[in-house]
Coordinates of C-alpha atoms and ligand atoms in Angstrom, one line a residue:
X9 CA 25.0 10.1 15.7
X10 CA 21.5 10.4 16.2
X11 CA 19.2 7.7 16.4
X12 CA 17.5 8.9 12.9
X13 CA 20.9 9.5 11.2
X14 CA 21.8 6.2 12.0
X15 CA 18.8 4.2 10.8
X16 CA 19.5 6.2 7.5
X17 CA 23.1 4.8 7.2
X18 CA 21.8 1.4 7.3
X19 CA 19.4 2.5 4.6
X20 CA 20.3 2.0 0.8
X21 CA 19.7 4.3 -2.2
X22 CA 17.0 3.4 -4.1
X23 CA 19.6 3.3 -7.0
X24 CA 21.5 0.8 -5.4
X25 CA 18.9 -1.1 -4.2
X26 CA 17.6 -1.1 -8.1
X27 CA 20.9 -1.9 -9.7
X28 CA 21.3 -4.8 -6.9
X29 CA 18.4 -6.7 -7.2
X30 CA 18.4 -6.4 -11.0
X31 CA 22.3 -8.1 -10.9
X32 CA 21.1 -10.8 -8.3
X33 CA 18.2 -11.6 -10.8
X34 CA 20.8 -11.7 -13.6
X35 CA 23.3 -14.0 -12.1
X36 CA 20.2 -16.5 -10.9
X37 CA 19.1 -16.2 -14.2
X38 CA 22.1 -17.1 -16.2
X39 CA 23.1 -19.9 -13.1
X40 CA 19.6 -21.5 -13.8
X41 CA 20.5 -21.5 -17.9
X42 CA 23.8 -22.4 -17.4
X43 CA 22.6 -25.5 -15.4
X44 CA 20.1 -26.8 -17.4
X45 CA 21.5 -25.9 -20.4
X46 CA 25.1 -26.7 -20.5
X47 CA 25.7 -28.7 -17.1
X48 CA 22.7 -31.2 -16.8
X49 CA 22.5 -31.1 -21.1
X50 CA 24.5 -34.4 -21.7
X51 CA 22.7 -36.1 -18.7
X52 CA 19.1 -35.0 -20.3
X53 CA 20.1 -36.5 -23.8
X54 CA 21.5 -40.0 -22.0
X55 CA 18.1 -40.5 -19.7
X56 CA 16.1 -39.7 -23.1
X57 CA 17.8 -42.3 -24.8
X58 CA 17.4 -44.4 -21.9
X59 CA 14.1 -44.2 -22.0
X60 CA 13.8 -44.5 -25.5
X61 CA 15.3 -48.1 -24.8
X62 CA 13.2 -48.7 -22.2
X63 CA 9.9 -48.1 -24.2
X64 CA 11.2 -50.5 -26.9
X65 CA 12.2 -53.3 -24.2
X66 CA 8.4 -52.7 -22.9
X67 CA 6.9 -53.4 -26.4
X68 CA 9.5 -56.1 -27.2
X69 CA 8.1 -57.9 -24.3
X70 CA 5.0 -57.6 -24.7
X71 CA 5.2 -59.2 -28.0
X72 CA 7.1 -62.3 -26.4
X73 CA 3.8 -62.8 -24.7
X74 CA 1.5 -62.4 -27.9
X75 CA 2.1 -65.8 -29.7
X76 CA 0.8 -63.7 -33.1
X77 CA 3.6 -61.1 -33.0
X78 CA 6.5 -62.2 -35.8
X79 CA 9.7 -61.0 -33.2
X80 CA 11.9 -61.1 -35.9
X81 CA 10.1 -58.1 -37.8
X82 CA 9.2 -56.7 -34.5
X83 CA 12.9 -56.6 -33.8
X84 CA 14.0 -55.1 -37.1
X85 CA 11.5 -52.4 -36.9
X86 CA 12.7 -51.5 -33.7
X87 CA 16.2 -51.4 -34.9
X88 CA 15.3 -49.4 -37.4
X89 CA 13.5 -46.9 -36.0
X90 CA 15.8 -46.1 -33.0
X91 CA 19.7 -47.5 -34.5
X92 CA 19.5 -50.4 -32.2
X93 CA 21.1 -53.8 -32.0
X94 CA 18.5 -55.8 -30.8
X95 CA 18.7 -59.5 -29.8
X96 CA 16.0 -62.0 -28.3
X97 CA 17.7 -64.9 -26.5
X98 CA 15.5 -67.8 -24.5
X99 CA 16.9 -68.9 -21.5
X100 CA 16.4 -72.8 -20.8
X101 CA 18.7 -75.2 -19.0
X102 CA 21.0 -72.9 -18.8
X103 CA 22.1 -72.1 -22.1
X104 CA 21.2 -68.6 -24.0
X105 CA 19.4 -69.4 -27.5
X106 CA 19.0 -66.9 -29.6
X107 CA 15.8 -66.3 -31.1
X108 CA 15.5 -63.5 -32.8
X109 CA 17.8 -60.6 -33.9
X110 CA 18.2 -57.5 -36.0
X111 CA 21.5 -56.6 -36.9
X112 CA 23.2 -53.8 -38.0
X113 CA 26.3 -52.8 -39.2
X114 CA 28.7 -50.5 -36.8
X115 CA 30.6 -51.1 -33.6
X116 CA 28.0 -52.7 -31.6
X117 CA 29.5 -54.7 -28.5
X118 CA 26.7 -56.7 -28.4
X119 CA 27.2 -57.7 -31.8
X120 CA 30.1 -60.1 -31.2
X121 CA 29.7 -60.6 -27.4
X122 CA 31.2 -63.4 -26.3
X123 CA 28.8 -65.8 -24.3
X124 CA 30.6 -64.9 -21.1
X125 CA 29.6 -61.6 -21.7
X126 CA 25.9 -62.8 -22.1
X127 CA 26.1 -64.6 -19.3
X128 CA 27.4 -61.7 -17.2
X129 CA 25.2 -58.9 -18.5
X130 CA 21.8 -61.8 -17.9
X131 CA 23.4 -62.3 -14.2
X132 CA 23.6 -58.2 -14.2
X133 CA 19.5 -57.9 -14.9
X134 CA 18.7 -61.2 -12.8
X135 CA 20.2 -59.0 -9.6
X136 CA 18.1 -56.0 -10.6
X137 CA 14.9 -55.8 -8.8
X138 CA 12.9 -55.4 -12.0
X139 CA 15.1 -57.5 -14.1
X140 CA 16.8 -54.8 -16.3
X141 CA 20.1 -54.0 -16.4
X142 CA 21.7 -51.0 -18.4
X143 CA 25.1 -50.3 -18.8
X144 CA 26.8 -47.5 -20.2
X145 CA 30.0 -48.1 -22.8
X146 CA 32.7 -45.9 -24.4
X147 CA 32.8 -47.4 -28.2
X148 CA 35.7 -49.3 -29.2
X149 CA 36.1 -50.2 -32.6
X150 CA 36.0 -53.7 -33.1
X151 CA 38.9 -55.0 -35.0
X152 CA 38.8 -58.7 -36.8
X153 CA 41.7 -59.9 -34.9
X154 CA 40.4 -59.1 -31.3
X155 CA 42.1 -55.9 -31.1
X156 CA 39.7 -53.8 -29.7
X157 CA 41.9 -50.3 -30.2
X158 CA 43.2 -47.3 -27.9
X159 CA 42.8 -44.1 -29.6
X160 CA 40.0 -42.0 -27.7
X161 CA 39.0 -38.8 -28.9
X162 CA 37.3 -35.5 -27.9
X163 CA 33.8 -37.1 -30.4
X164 CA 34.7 -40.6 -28.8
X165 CA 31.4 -42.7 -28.6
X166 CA 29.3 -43.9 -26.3
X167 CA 26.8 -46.5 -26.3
X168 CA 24.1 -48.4 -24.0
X169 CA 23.4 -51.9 -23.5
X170 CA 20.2 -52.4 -22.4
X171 CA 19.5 -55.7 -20.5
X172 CA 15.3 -56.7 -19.6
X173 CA 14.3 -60.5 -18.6
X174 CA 11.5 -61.3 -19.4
X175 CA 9.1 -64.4 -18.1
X176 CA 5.9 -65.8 -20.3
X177 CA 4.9 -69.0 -21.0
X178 CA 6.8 -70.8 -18.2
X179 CA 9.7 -69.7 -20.2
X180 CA 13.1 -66.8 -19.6
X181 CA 13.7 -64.7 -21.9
X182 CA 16.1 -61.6 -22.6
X183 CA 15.9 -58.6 -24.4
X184 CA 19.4 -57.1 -25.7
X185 CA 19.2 -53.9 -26.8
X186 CA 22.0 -51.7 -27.8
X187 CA 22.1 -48.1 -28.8
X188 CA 25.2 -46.0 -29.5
X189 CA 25.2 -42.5 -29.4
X190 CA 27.7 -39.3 -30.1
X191 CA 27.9 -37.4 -26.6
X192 CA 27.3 -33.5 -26.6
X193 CA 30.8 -32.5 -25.4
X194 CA 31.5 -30.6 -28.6
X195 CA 27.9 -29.5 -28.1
X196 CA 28.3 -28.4 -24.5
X197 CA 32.0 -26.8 -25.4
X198 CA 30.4 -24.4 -28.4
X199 CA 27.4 -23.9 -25.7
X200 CA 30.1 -22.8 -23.1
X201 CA 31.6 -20.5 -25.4
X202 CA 28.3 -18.9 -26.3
X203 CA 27.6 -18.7 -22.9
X204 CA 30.4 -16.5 -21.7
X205 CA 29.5 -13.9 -24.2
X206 CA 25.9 -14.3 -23.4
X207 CA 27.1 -13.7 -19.9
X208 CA 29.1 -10.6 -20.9
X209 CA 26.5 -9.2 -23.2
X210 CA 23.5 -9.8 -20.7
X211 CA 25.6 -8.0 -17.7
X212 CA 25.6 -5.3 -19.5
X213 CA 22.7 -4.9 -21.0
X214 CA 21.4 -5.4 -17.0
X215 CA 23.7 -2.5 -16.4
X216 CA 22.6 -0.6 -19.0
X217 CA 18.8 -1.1 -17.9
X218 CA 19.7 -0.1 -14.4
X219 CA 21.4 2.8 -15.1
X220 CA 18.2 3.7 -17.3
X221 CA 15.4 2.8 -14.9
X222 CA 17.0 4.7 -12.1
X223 CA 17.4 7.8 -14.0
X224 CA 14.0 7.8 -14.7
X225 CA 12.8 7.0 -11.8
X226 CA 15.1 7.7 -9.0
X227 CA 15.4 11.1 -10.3
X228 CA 11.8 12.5 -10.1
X229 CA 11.6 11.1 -7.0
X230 CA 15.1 12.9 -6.5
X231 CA 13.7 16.3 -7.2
X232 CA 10.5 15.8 -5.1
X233 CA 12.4 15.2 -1.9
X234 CA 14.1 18.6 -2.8
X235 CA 10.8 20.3 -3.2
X236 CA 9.7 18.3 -0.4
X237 CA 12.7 19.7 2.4
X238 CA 11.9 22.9 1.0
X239 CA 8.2 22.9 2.1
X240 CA 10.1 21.8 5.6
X241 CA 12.2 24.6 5.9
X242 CA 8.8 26.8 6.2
X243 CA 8.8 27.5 1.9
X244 CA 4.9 27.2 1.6
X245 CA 5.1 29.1 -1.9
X246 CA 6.7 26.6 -3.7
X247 CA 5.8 25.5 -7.5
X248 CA 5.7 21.7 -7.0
X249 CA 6.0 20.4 -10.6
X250 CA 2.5 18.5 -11.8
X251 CA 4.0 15.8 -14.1
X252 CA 6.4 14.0 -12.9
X253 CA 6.3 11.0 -15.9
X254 CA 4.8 8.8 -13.0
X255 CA 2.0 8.2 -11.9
X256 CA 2.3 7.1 -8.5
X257 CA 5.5 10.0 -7.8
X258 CA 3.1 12.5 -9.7
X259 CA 0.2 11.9 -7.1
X260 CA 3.1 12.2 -4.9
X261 CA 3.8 16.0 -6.2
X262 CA 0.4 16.4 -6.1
X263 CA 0.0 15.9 -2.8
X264 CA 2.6 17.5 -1.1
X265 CA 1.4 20.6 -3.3
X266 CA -2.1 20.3 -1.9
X267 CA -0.3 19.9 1.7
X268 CA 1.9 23.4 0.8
X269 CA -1.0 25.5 -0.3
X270 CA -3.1 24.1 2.6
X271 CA 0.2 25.0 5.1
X272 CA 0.4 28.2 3.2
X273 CA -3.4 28.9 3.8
X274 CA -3.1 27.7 7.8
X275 CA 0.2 30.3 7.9
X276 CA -1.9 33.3 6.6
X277 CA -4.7 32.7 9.3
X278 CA -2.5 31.9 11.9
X279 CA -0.6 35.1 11.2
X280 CA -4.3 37.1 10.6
X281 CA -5.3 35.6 13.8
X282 CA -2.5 36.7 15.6
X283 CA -3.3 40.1 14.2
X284 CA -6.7 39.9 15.5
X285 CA -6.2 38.7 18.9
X286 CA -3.1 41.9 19.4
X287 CA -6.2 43.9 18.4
X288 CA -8.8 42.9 20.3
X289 CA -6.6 42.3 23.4
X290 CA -5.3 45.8 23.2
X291 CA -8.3 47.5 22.3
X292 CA -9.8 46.5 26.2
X293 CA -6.6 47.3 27.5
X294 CA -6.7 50.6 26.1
X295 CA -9.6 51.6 27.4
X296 CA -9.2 50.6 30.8
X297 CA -5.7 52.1 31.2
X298 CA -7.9 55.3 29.1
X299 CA -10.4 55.7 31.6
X300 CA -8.3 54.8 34.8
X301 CA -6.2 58.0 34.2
X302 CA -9.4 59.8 33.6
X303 CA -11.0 59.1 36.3
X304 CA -7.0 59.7 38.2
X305 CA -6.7 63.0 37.2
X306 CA -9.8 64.5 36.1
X307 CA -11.7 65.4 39.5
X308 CA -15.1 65.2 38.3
X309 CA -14.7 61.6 36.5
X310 CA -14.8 59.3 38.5
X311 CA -18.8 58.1 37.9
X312 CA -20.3 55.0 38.2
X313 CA -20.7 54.8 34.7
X314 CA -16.8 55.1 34.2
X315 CA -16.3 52.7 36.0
X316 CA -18.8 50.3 35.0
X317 CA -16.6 50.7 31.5
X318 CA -13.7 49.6 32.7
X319 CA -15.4 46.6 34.7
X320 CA -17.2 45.8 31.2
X321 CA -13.8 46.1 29.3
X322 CA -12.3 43.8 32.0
X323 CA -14.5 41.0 31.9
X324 CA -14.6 41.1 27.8
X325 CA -11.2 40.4 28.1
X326 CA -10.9 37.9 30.7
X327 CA -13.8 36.5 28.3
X328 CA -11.6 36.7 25.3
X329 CA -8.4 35.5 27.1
X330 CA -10.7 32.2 28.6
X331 CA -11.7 31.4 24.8
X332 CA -8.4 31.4 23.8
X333 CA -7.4 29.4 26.0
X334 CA -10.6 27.1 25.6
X335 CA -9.5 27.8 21.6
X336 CA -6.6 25.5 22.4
X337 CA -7.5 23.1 24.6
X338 CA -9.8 22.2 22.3
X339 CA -8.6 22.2 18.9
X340 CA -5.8 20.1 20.9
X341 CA -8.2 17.1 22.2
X342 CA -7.3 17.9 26.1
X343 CA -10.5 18.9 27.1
X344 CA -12.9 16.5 29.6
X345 CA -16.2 16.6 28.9
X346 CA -18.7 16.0 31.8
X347 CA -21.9 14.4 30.5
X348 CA -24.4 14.7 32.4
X349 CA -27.9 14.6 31.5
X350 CA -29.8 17.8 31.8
X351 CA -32.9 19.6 30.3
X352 CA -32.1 21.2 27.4
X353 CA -34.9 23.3 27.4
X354 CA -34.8 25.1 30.4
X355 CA -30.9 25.6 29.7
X356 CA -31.3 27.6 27.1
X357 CA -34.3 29.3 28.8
X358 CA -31.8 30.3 31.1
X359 CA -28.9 31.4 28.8
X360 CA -31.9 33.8 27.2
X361 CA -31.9 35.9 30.0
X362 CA -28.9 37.2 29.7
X363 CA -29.5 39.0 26.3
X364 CA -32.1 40.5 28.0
X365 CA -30.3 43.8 27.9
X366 CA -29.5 43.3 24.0
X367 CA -33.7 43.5 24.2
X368 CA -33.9 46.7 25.8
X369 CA -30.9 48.8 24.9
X370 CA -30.2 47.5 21.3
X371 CA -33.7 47.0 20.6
X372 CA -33.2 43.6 19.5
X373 CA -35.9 40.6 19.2
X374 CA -34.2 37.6 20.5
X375 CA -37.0 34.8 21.1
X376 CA -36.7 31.4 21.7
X377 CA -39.4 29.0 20.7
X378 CA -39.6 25.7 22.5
X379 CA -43.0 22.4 22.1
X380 CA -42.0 20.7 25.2
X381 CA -39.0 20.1 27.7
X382 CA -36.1 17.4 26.6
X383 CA -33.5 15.9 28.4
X384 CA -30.0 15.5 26.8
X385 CA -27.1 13.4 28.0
X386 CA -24.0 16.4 27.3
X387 CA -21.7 18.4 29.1
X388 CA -24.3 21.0 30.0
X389 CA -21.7 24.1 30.7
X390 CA -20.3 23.3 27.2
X391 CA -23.6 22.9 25.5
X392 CA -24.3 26.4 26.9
X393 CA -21.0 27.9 25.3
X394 CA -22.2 26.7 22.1
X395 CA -25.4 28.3 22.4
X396 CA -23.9 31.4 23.7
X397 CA -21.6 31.6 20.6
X398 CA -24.3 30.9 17.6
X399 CA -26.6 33.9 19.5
X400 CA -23.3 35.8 19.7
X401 CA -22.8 35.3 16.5
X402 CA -26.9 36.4 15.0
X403 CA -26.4 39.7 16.8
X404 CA -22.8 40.1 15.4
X405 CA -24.1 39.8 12.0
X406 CA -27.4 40.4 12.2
X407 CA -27.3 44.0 10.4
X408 CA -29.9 46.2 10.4
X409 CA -32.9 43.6 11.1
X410 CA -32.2 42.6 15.0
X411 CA -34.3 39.7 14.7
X412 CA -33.2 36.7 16.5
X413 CA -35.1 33.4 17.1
X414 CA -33.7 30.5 18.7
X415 CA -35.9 27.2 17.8
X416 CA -36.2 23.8 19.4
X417 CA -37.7 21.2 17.1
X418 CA -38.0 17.3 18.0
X419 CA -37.4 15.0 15.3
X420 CA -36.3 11.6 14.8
X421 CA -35.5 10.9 18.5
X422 CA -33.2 13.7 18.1
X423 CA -33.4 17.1 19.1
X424 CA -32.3 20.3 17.0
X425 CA -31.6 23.5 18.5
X426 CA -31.8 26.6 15.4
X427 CA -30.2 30.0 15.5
X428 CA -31.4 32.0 12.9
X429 CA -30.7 35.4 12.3
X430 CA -32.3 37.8 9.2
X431 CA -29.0 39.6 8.7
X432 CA -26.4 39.6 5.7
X433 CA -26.1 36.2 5.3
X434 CA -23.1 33.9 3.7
X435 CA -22.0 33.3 0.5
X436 CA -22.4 29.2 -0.7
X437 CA -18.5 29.1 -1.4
X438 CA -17.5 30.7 1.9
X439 CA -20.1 28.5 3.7
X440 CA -17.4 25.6 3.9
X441 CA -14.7 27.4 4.9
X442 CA -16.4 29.2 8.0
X443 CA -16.1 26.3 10.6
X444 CA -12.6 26.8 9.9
X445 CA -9.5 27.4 12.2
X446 CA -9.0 31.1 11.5
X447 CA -11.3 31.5 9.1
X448 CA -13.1 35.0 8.5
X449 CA -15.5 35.9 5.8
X450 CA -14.7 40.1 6.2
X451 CA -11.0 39.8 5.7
X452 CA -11.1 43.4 8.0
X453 CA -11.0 42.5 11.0
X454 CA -13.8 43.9 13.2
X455 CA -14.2 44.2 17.1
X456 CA -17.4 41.7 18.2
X457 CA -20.1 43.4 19.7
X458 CA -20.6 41.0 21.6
X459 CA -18.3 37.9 22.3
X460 CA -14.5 37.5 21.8
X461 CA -14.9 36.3 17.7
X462 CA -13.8 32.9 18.6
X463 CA -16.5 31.2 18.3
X464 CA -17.3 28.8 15.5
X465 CA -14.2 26.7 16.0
X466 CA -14.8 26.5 19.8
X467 CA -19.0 25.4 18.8
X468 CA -17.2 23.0 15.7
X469 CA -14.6 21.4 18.6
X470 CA -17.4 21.1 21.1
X471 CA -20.2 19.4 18.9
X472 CA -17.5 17.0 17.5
X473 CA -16.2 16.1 20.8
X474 CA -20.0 15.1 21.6
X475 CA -20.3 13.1 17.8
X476 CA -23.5 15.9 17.3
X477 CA -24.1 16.5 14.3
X478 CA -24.2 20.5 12.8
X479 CA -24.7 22.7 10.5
X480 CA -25.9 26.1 8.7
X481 CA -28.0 27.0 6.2
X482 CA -27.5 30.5 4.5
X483 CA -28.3 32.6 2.0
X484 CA -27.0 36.2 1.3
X485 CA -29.2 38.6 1.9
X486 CA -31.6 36.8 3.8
X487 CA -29.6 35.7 6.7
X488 CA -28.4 32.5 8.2
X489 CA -29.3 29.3 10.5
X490 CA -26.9 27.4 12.4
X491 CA -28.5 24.3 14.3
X492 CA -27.3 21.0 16.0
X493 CA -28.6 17.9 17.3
X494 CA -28.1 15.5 20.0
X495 CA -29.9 12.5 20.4
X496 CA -32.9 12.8 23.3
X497 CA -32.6 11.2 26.4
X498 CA -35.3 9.6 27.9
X499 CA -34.4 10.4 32.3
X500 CA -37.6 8.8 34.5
X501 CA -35.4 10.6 37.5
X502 CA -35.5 14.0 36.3
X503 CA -39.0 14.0 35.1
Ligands
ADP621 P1 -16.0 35.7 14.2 O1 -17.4 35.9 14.4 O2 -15.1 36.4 15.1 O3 -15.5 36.1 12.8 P2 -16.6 33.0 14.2 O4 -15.8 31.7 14.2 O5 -17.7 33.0 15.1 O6 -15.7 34.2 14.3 O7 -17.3 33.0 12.7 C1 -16.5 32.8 11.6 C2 -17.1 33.6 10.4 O8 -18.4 33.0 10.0 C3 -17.4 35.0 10.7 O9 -16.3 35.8 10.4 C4 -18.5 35.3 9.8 O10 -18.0 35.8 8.5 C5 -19.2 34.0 9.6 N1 -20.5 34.0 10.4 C6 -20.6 33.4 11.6 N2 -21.9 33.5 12.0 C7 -22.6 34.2 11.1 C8 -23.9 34.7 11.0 N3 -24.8 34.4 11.9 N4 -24.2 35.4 9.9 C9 -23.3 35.6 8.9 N5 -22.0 35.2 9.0 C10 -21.6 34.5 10.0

């Protein structure tokens, strides 16, 4: 198994990955409901009523301390208000006096306590840090003749006694309170019932939802993976669809259509460009193995001027093969550049000369128009290649007015070097495209005049790998300008 098959068998479908996390928030869900509201219910309702208790010990004692306050009516609003037993007892000399009460009718235990019982539940709050004691009951029914009953059932009832001792005035007191209550079992049973069908139903609905989400999304995403393999089994023509019912998988679509066309586009050149380079390879070839036979078996051929063809022939295609190869290395980042700095000026002096047959033979104009020398921190060989290739380029296309000026112009610290040429010019939507891999305005291929037809990618490559910054300026018709910069460089050695 390879090393990418197995990192995808330890992947998970998107599907599955959907439908698990939606069941693990389900269960935690339901767990966190069953919790609170069946398990913890019946201890929620006791603390409330605790502290329901505990508010009314609070006030009852604060109105032991406020000589104002009647206790007795305190006492019965208290029991009225909450269905307690409530009973105020003072503590002195160790007896329990009973000083105020409101009583109700029902199976209170405090009601008939038995003074031991007093006793025990005072000693119960008197070992209680904060002096109250509470102690849950089960109800038994009181019965007249001290038999306090058996019988316990499912609705069986429970009850608090609720101990605080109080101190004011020099003086003990304690609070009695007592509160009976019905327990939610029958509650919590109806609640567990509910809850297993809530379980059932919400499962699945979850299932349900699942099933539906990943349908709607897992399969558009389904169907651009199936577009996508086909672009990478070398299908550039593909229709990728343009609405996928997502945004985000839609951009998706759209992208990997833009990517299709622009592999499709890069195919076309590539294969053009292949065409072209057979061509031009073959066309030198030709006419040295042409002329060599000539010259072999034709007596009278073999001239200077033969030959001179097929040294010409030669070197444009060792020119041709060396830009291919430049072409390359290149577009592929493995080239080193050597900066050095250099005058500028007097380099491209230099390079002028050797148009200097273009001048006389082709009656061109090529001039080159210059204020003052500047030095330039570049890879001076390079530099020159570029040159070579824009001036290539004005006489390629230069048409019928051979008019070529090259232009240095200082501006900004930086200085521009212009090609212009007064020939045919290029249309504003091809100008984009030009710097292009492959690219070619004439769709016919034609054989350079001069150069190997290379060029703008190799200039493009070259001025990017020195961060320059380039351009051209065209106009059908009236012929075009290509120009660069590169910052000035100020050398005291080479002045
Ligand atoms: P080639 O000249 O072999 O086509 P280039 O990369 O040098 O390759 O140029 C790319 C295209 O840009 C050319 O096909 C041509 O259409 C256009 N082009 C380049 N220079 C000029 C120019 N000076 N005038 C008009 N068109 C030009």
């Amino acid at each position: 198994m390879t090393n990418k098959e197995g990192r995808k068998s330890k992947l998970r479908s998107l599907k599955w990955k959907l439908l698990f996390s939606l069941a693990v928030f389900t269960v935690v869900v339901l767990v966190v409901v069953w919790v609170f509201q069946i398990l913890l219910l019946g201890r929620f309702y006791e603390s409330a009523k605790l502290r329901e208790l505990d508010r009314a010990a609070d006030d009852l004692s604060e109105s032991l301390t406020d000589p104002r306050a009647d206790l007795g009516v305190e006492a019965a609003v208290y029991a009225e208000e909450y269905q307690m037993y409530v009973r105020i007892f003072c503590h002195e000399f160790g007896a329990m006096e009973e000083i105020a009460a409101a009583h109700l009718t029902g199976d209170y235990y405090i009601r008939n306590i038995s003074s031991e019982n007093i006793d025990r539940l005072y000693s119960m709050a008197k070992a209680e840090k904060n002096g109250t004691y509470a102690e849950r009951r089960t109800v038994k029914p009181w019965m007249p003749d001290g038999d306090e009953g058996t019988v316990v059932t499912a609705d069986e009832k429970k009850e608090i006694v609720f101990v605080r001792i109080v101190h004011s005035g020099g003086s003990e007191y304690v609070v009695m309170l007592n509160m009976i209550y019905t327990p939610l079992n029958a509650t919590v049973s109806t609640l567990n019932n509910q809850f297993v069908w809530i379980c059932g139903i919400v499962i699945f609905g979850t299932l349900i939802f699942a099933a539906i989400l990943s349908k709607t999304i897992v399969e558009p995403i389904t169907r651009v993976n199936a577009q996508a393999k086909k672009l990478g089994e070398g299908n550039f023509d593909i229709e990728l669809e343009k609405d996928m019912g997502y945004l985000e998988i839609t951009e998706l679509s759209e992208t990997l259509d833009y990517a299709a066309s622009e592999l499709s586009r890069t195919e076309n050149l590539r294969r053009e460009l292949m065409a072209n380079i057979s061509h031009d390879l073959r066309t030198p070839l030709t006419m040295i193995s042409g002329y060599g036979e000539v010259m072999r078996d034709i007596p009278g051929e073999n001239t200077p001027e033969n030959i001179q063809v097929i040294i010409d022939e030669s070197t444009h295609l060792s020119e041709l093969v060396s830009d291919l190869l430049d072409l390359s290395k290149i577009q592929s980042g493995n080239v080193r550049y050597s900066f050095d700095v250099f005058d500028l000026t007097a380099a491209v002096g230099q390079a002028m000369d050797r148009y200097k047959k273009f001048k006389v033979h082709e009656g061109y104009s090529i001039e080159f128009l210059s204020s003052e020398h500047v030095n330039v921190k570049a890879d001076r060989v390079r530099m020159l290649q570029v040159v070579y290739n824009l001036i290539n380029n004005a006489i390629n296309y230069s048409g019928d007015v051979k008019e070529i000026r090259v232009e240095q112009t200082l501006r900004n610290g930086c200085v521009r070097i212009a090609v212009s040429d007064r020939g045919e010019g290029i249309a504003p939507e091809n100008l984009p495209d030009i710097w292009d891999r492959y690219y070619k305005v004439d769709r016919v291929h034609r054989r350079a005049t001069v150069g190997t037809g290379l060029g703008l990618s190799i200039v493009k490559g070259i001025l990017e790998g020195h961060n320059a910054r380039y351009g051209v300026e065209s106009a059908l018709g009236y012929g075009s300008t290509f120009w660069f910069e590169l910052p000035v460089e100020e050398n005291k050695e080479t002045e």
